[in-house]
GROMACS .gro file of C-alpha atoms in nm:
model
  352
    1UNK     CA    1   0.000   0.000   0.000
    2UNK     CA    2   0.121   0.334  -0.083
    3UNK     CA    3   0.286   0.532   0.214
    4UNK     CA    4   0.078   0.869   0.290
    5UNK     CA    5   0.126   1.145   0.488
    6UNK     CA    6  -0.089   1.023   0.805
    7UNK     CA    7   0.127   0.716   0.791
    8UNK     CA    8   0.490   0.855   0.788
    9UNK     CA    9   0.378   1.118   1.007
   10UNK     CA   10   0.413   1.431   0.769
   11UNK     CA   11   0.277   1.635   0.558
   12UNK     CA   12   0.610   1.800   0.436
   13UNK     CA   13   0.626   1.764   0.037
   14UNK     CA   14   0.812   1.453  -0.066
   15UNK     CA   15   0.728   1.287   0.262
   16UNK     CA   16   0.483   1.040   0.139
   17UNK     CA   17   0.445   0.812  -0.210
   18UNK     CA   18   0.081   0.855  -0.362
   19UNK     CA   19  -0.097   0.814  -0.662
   20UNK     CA   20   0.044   1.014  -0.938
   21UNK     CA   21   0.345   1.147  -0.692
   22UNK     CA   22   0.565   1.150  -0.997
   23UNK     CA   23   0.361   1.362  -1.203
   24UNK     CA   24   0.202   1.739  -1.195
   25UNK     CA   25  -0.171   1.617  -1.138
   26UNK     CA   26  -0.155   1.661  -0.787
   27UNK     CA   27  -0.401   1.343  -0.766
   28UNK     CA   28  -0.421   1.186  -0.441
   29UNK     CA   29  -0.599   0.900  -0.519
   30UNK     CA   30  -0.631   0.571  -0.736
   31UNK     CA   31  -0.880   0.622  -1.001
   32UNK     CA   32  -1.094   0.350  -1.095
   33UNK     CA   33  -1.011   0.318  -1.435
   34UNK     CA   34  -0.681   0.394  -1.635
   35UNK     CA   35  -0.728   0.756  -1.603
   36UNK     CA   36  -0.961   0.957  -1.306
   37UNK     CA   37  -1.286   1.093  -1.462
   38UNK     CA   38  -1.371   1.481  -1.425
   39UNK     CA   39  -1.637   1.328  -1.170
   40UNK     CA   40  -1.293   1.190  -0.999
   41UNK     CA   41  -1.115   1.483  -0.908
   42UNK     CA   42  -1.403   1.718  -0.813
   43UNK     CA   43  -1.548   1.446  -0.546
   44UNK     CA   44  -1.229   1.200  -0.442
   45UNK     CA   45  -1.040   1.330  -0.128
   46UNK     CA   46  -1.260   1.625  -0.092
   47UNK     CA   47  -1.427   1.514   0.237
   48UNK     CA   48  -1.123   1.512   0.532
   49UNK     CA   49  -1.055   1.175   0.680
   50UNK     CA   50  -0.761   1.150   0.911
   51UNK     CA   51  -0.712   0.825   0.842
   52UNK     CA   52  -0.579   0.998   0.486
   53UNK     CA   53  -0.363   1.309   0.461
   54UNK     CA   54  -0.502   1.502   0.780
   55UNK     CA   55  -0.223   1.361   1.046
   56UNK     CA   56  -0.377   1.657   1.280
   57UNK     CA   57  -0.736   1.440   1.321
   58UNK     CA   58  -0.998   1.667   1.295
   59UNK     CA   59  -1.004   2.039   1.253
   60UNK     CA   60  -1.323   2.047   1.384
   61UNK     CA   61  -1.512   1.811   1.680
   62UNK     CA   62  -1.828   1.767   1.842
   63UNK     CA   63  -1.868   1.831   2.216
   64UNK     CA   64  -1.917   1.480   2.269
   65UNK     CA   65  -1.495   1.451   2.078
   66UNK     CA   66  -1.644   1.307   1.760
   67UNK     CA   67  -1.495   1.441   1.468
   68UNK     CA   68  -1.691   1.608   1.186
   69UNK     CA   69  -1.803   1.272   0.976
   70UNK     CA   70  -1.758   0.925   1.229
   71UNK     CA   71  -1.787   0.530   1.055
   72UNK     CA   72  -2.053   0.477   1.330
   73UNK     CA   73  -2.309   0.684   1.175
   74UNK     CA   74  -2.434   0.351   1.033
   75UNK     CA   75  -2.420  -0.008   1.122
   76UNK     CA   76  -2.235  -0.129   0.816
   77UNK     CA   77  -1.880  -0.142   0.789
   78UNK     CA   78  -1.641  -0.091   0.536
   79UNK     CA   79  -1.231  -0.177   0.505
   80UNK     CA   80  -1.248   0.145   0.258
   81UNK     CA   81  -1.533   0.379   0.252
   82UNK     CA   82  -1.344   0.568  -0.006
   83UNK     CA   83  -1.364   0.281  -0.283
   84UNK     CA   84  -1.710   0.368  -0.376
   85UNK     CA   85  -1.749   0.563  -0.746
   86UNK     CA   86  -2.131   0.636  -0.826
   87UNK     CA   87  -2.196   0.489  -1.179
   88UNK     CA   88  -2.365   0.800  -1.279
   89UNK     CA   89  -2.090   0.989  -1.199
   90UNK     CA   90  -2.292   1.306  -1.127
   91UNK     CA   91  -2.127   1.589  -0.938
   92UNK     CA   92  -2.261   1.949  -0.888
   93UNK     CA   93  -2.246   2.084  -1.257
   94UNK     CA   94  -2.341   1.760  -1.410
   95UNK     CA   95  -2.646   1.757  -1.172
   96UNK     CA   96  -2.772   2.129  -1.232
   97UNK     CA   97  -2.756   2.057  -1.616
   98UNK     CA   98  -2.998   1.772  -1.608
   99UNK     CA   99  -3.214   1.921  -1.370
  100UNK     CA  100  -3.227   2.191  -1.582
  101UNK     CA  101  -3.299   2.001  -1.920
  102UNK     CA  102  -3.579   1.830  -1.665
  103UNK     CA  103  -3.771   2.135  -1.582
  104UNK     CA  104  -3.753   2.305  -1.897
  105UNK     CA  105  -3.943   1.981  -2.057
  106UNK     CA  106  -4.184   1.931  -1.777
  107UNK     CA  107  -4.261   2.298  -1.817
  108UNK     CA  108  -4.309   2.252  -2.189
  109UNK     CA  109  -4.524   1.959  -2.184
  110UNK     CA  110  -4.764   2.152  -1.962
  111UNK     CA  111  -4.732   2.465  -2.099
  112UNK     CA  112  -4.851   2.359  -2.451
  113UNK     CA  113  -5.081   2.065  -2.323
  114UNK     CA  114  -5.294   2.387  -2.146
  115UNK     CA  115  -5.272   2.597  -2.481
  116UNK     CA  116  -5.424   2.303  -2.645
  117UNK     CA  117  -5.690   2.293  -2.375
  118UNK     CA  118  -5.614   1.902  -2.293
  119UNK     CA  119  -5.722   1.889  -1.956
  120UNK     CA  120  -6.028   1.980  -2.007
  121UNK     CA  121  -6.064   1.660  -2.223
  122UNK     CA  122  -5.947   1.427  -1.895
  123UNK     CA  123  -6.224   1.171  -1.818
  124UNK     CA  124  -6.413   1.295  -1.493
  125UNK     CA  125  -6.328   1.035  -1.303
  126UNK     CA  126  -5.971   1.067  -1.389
  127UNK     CA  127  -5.974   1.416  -1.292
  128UNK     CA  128  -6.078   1.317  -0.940
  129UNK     CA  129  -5.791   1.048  -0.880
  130UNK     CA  130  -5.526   1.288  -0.984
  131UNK     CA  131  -5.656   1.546  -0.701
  132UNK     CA  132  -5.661   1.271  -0.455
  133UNK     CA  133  -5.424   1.043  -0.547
  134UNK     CA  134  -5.144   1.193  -0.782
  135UNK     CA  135  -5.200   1.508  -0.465
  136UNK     CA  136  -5.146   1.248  -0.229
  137UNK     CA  137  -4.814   1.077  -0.364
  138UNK     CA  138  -4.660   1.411  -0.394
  139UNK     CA  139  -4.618   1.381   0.012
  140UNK     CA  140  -4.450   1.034  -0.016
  141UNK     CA  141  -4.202   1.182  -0.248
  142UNK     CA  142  -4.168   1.464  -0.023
  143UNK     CA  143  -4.081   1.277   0.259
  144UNK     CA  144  -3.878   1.015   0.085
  145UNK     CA  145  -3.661   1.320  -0.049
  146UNK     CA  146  -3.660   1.514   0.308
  147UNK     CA  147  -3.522   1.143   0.440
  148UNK     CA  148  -3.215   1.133   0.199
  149UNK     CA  149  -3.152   1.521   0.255
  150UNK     CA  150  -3.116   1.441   0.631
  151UNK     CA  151  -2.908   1.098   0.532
  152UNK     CA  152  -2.671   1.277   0.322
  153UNK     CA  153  -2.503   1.464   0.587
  154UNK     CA  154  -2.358   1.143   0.817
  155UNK     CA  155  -2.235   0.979   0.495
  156UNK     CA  156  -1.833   0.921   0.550
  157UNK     CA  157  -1.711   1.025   0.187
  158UNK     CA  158  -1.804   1.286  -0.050
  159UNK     CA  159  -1.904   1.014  -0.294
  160UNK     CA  160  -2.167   0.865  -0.116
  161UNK     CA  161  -2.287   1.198   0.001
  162UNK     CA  162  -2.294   1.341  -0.358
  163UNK     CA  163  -2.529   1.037  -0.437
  164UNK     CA  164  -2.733   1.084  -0.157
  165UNK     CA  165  -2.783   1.448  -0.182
  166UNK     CA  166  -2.866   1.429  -0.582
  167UNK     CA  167  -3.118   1.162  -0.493
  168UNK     CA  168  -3.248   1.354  -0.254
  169UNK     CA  169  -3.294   1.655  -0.552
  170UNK     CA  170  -3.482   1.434  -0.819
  171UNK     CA  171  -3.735   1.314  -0.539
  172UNK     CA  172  -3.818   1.705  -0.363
  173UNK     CA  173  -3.787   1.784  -0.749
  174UNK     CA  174  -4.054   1.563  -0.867
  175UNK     CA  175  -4.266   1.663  -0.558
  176UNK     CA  176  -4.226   2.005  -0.636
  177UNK     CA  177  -4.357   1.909  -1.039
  178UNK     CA  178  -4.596   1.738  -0.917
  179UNK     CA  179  -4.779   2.045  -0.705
  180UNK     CA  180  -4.700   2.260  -0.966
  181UNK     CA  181  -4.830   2.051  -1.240
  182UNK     CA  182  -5.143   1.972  -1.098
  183UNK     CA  183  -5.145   2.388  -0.964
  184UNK     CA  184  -5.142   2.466  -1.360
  185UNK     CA  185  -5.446   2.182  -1.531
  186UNK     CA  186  -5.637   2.262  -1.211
  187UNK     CA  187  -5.644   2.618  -1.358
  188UNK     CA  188  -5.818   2.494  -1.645
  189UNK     CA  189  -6.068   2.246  -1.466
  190UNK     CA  190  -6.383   2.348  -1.304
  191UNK     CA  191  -6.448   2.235  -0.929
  192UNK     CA  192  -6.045   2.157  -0.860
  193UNK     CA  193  -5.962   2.158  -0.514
  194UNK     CA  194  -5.594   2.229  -0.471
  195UNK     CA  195  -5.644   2.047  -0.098
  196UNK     CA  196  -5.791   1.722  -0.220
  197UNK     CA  197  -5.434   1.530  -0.251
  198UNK     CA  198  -5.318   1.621   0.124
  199UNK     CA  199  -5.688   1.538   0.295
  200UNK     CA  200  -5.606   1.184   0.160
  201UNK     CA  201  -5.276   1.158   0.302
  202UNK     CA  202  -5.323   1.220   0.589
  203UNK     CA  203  -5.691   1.037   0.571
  204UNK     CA  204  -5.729   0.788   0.334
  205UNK     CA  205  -5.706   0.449   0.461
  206UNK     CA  206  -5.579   0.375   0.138
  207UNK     CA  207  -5.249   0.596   0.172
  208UNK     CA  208  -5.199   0.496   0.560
  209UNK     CA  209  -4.973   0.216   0.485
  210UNK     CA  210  -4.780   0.421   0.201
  211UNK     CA  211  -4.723   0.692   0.504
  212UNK     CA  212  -4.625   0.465   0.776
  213UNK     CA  213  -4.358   0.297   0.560
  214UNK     CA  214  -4.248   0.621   0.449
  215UNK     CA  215  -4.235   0.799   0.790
  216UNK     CA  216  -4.066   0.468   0.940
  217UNK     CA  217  -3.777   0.549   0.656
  218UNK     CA  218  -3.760   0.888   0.768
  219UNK     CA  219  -3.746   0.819   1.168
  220UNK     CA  220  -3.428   0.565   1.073
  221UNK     CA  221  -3.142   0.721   1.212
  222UNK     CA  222  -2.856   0.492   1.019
  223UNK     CA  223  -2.817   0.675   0.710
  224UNK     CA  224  -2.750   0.392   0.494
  225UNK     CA  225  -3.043   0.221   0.587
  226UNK     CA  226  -3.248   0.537   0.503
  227UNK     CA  227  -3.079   0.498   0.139
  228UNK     CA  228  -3.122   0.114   0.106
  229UNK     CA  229  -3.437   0.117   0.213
  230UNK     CA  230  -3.578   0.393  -0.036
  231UNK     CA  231  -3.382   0.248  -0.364
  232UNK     CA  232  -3.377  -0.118  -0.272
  233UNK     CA  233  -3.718  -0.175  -0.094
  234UNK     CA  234  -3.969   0.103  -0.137
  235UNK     CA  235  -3.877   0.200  -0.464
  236UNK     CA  236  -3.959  -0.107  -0.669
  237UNK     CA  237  -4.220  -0.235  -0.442
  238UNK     CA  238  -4.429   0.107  -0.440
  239UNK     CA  239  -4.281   0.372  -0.626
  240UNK     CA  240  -4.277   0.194  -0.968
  241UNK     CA  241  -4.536   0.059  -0.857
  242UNK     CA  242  -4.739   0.350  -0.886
  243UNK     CA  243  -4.587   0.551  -1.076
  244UNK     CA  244  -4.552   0.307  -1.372
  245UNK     CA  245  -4.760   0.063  -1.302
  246UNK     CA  246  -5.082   0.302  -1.228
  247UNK     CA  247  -5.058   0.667  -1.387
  248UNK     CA  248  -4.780   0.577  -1.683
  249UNK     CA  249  -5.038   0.244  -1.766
  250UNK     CA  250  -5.411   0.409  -1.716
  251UNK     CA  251  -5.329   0.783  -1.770
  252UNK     CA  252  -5.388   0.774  -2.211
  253UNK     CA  253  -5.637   0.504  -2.130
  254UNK     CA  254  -5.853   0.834  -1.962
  255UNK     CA  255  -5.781   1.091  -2.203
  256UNK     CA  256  -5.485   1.212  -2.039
  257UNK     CA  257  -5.161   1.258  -2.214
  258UNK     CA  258  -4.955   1.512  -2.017
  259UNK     CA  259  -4.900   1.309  -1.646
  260UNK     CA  260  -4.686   1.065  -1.803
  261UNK     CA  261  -4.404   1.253  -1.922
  262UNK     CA  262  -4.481   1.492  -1.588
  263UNK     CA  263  -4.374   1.115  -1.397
  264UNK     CA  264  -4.162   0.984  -1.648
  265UNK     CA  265  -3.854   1.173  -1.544
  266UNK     CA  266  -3.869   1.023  -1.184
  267UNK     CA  267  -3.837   0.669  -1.397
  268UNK     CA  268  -3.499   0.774  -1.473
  269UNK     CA  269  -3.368   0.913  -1.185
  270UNK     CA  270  -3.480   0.579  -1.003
  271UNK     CA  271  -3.252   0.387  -1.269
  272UNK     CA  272  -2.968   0.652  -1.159
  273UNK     CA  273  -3.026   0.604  -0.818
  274UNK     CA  274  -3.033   0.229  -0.807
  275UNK     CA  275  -2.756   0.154  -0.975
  276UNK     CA  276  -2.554   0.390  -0.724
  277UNK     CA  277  -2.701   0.228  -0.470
  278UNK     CA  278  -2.653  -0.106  -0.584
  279UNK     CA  279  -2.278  -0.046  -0.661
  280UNK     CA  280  -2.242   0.054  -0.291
  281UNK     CA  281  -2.409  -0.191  -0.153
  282UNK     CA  282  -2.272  -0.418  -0.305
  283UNK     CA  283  -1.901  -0.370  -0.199
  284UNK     CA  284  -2.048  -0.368   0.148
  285UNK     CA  285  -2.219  -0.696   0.102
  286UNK     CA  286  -1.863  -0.862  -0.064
  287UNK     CA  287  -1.615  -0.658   0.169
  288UNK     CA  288  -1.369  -0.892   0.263
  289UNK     CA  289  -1.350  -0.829   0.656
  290UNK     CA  290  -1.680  -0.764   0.716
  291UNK     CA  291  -1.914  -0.863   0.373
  292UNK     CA  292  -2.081  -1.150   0.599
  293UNK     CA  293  -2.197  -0.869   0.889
  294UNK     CA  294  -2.308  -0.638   0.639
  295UNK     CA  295  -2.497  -0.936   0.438
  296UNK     CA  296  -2.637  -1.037   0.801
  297UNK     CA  297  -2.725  -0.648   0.857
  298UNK     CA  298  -2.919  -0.616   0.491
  299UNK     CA  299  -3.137  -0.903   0.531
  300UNK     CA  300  -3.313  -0.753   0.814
  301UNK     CA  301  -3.319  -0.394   0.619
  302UNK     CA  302  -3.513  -0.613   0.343
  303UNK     CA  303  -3.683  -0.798   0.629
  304UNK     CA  304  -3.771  -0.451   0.852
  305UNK     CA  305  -3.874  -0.240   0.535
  306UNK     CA  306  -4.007  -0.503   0.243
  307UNK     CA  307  -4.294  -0.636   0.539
  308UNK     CA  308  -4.405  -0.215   0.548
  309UNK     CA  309  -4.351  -0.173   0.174
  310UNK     CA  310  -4.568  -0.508   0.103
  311UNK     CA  311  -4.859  -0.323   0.352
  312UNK     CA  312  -4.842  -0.001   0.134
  313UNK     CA  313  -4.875  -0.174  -0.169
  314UNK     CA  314  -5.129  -0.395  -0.064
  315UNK     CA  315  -5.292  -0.051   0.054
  316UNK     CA  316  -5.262   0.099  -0.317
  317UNK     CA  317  -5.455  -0.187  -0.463
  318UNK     CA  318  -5.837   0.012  -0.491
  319UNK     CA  319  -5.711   0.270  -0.713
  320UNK     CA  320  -5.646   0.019  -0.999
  321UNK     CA  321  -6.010  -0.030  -1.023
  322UNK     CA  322  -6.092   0.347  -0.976
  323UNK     CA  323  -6.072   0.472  -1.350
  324UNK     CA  324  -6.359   0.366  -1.620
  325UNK     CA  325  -6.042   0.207  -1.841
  326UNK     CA  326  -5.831  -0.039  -1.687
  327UNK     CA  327  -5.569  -0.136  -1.886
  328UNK     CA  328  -5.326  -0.318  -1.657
  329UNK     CA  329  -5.506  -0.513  -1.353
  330UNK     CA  330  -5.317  -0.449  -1.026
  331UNK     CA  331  -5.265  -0.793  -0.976
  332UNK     CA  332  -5.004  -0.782  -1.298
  333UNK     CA  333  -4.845  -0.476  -1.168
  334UNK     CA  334  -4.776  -0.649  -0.853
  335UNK     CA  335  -4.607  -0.940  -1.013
  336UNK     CA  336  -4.385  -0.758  -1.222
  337UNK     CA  337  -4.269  -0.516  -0.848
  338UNK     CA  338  -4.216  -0.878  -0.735
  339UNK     CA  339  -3.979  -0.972  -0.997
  340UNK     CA  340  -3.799  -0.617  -1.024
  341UNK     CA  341  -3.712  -0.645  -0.657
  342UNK     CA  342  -3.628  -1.010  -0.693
  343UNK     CA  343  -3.393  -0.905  -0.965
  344UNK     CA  344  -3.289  -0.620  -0.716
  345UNK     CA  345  -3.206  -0.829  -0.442
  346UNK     CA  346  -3.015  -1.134  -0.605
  347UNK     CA  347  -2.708  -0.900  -0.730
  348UNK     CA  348  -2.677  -0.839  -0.411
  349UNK     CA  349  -2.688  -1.200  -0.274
  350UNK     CA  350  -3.013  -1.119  -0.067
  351UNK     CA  351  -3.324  -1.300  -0.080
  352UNK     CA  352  -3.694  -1.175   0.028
   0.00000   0.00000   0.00000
């Protein structure tokens, strides 16, 4: 292994051997590949650790003589936090460019849908399940998003915080659509009750299990399991579940052509986020000192949050037969959740 400066005990130039020493990078660290990506050198090394380069521990502790970011802030365990890279690579420009490119073509889609006068053509019934139940799903991805916001901050390297935090965007992001959207075709509909979507959140009996699962997520205090349970569990199991497998499915079925490329973007940032989630659990799960703990400590994440995430879906299940077309059957939808997650779970070597 490399010498650095924590382990000779300097920091005086020349004192340590590192990756690309020799050269005029100034790189600190291995890159992953033959040469470091832009997403590399803007995210590797950026967060201290005095177990690399900072031989003077912390600059700044806690009260309680915990340094600024501490390995115990979740239950896993890793022989080097610092080997994750997130597959999408996304760092702060990156992100704020295809945000960016989001927006503008959610606000396009609307804009000209409304010019065209197509919500006015919405089946009536259809109208009613977007206020209520397109108004209430806004508050799970709300909450999901205000989980991983809170998550991001005890993660112990800048890489898995940047994919926390940018996972945390898409979902207040698609909330935020997702008000505004239904804000701007309510305009254009008689009798629209802005208020509709929250009353059944908080009311429904249909939405109770969908809130407990979701608040249960948010009241986790390991970070990680915050993030594994959203993009391992939840996500499949209800998200896609609902998102695709209700208003993508039954939306043109009722006249209505503008919710599913409103929802279709969060379909992409799911892909995003599970495979960074995926890649990091999965060194966790195959660590060589402690892949059988973490394995052990997984299963009863899947255990914990797949029995809640079964409850909401199971919860979900009237809606299906809400619209006057039905063209996927819940039961269908269900199956295919039950494969995805299946699919989900055996890269990892987990079972259900």
């Amino acid at each position: 292994m490399p010498a650095t400066s924590s382990s000779v005990g300097s920091g005086a130039a020349g004192a340590a051997i590192f990756a690309d020493s020799d050269s005029r990078k100034y790189r600190y660290f291995d890159p992953k590949g033959q040469r470091a990506t832009h997403y590399e050198d803007v995210t590797v090394d950026v967060q201290p650790d005095p177990e690399r380069y900072l031989i003077q521990d912390w600059i700044i502790s806690f009260s309680n003589g915990k340094g600024a970011y501490i390995k115990d802030n979740t239950a896993a365990q890793s022989s080097n936090w610092h080997a994750f890279r997130a597959p999408d690579q996304e760092w702060e420009r990156t992100h704020y460019q295809r945000q960016s490119k989001i927006e503008t073509m959610v606000q396009s889609v609307i804009t000209n849908a409304r010019r065209a006068g197509a919500p006015k053509t919405f089946d009536k019934v259809w109208v009613k399940i977007l206020q209520a139940h397109l108004g209430a799903w806004k508050h799970a991805e709300f909450g999901l998003g205000t989980s991983l916001m809170q998550a991001q901050r005890y993660g112990y390297t800048q890489m898995i915080n940047n994919a926390t935090l940018t996972n945390s965007s898409y979902k207040l992001r698609l909330a935020q659509d997702i008000t505004l959207y239904l804000a701007e075709i309510g305009m254009d509909i008689d009798s629209w009750d802005d208020e509709l979507g929250k009353k059944h959140w908080l009311e429904d009996g249909i939405w109770q299990g969908t809130r407990e699962a979701v608040e249960t997520i948010m009241g986790t205090a390991d970070y990680l399991e915050q993030y594994f349970a959203i993009n391992i569990i939840f996500e499949p199991l209800v998200g896609e579940l609902f998102r695709s497998g209700f208003l993508m499915q039954a939306a043109a079925a009722n006249h209505d052509f503008i919710t599913p490329p409103v929802v279709s973007a969060a379909e992409a940032d799911y892909e995003r986020n599970l495979a960074n989630t995926i890649d990091l659990i999965y060194l966790l799960a195959n660590d060589e000192k402690h892949g059988a703990a973490n394995r052990k400590l997984f299963q009863g994440w899947v255990k914990k949050h797949g029995a809640l995430a079964d409850k909401a879906a199971i919860g979900l299940q009237p809606i299906w037969s809400m619209p006057h077309s039905k063209p996927i059957s819940f039961t269908d939808v269900r199956a295919q959740s039950e494969e995805r997650i299946g699919q989900i779970l055996g890269e990892l070597g987990l079972k259900r």
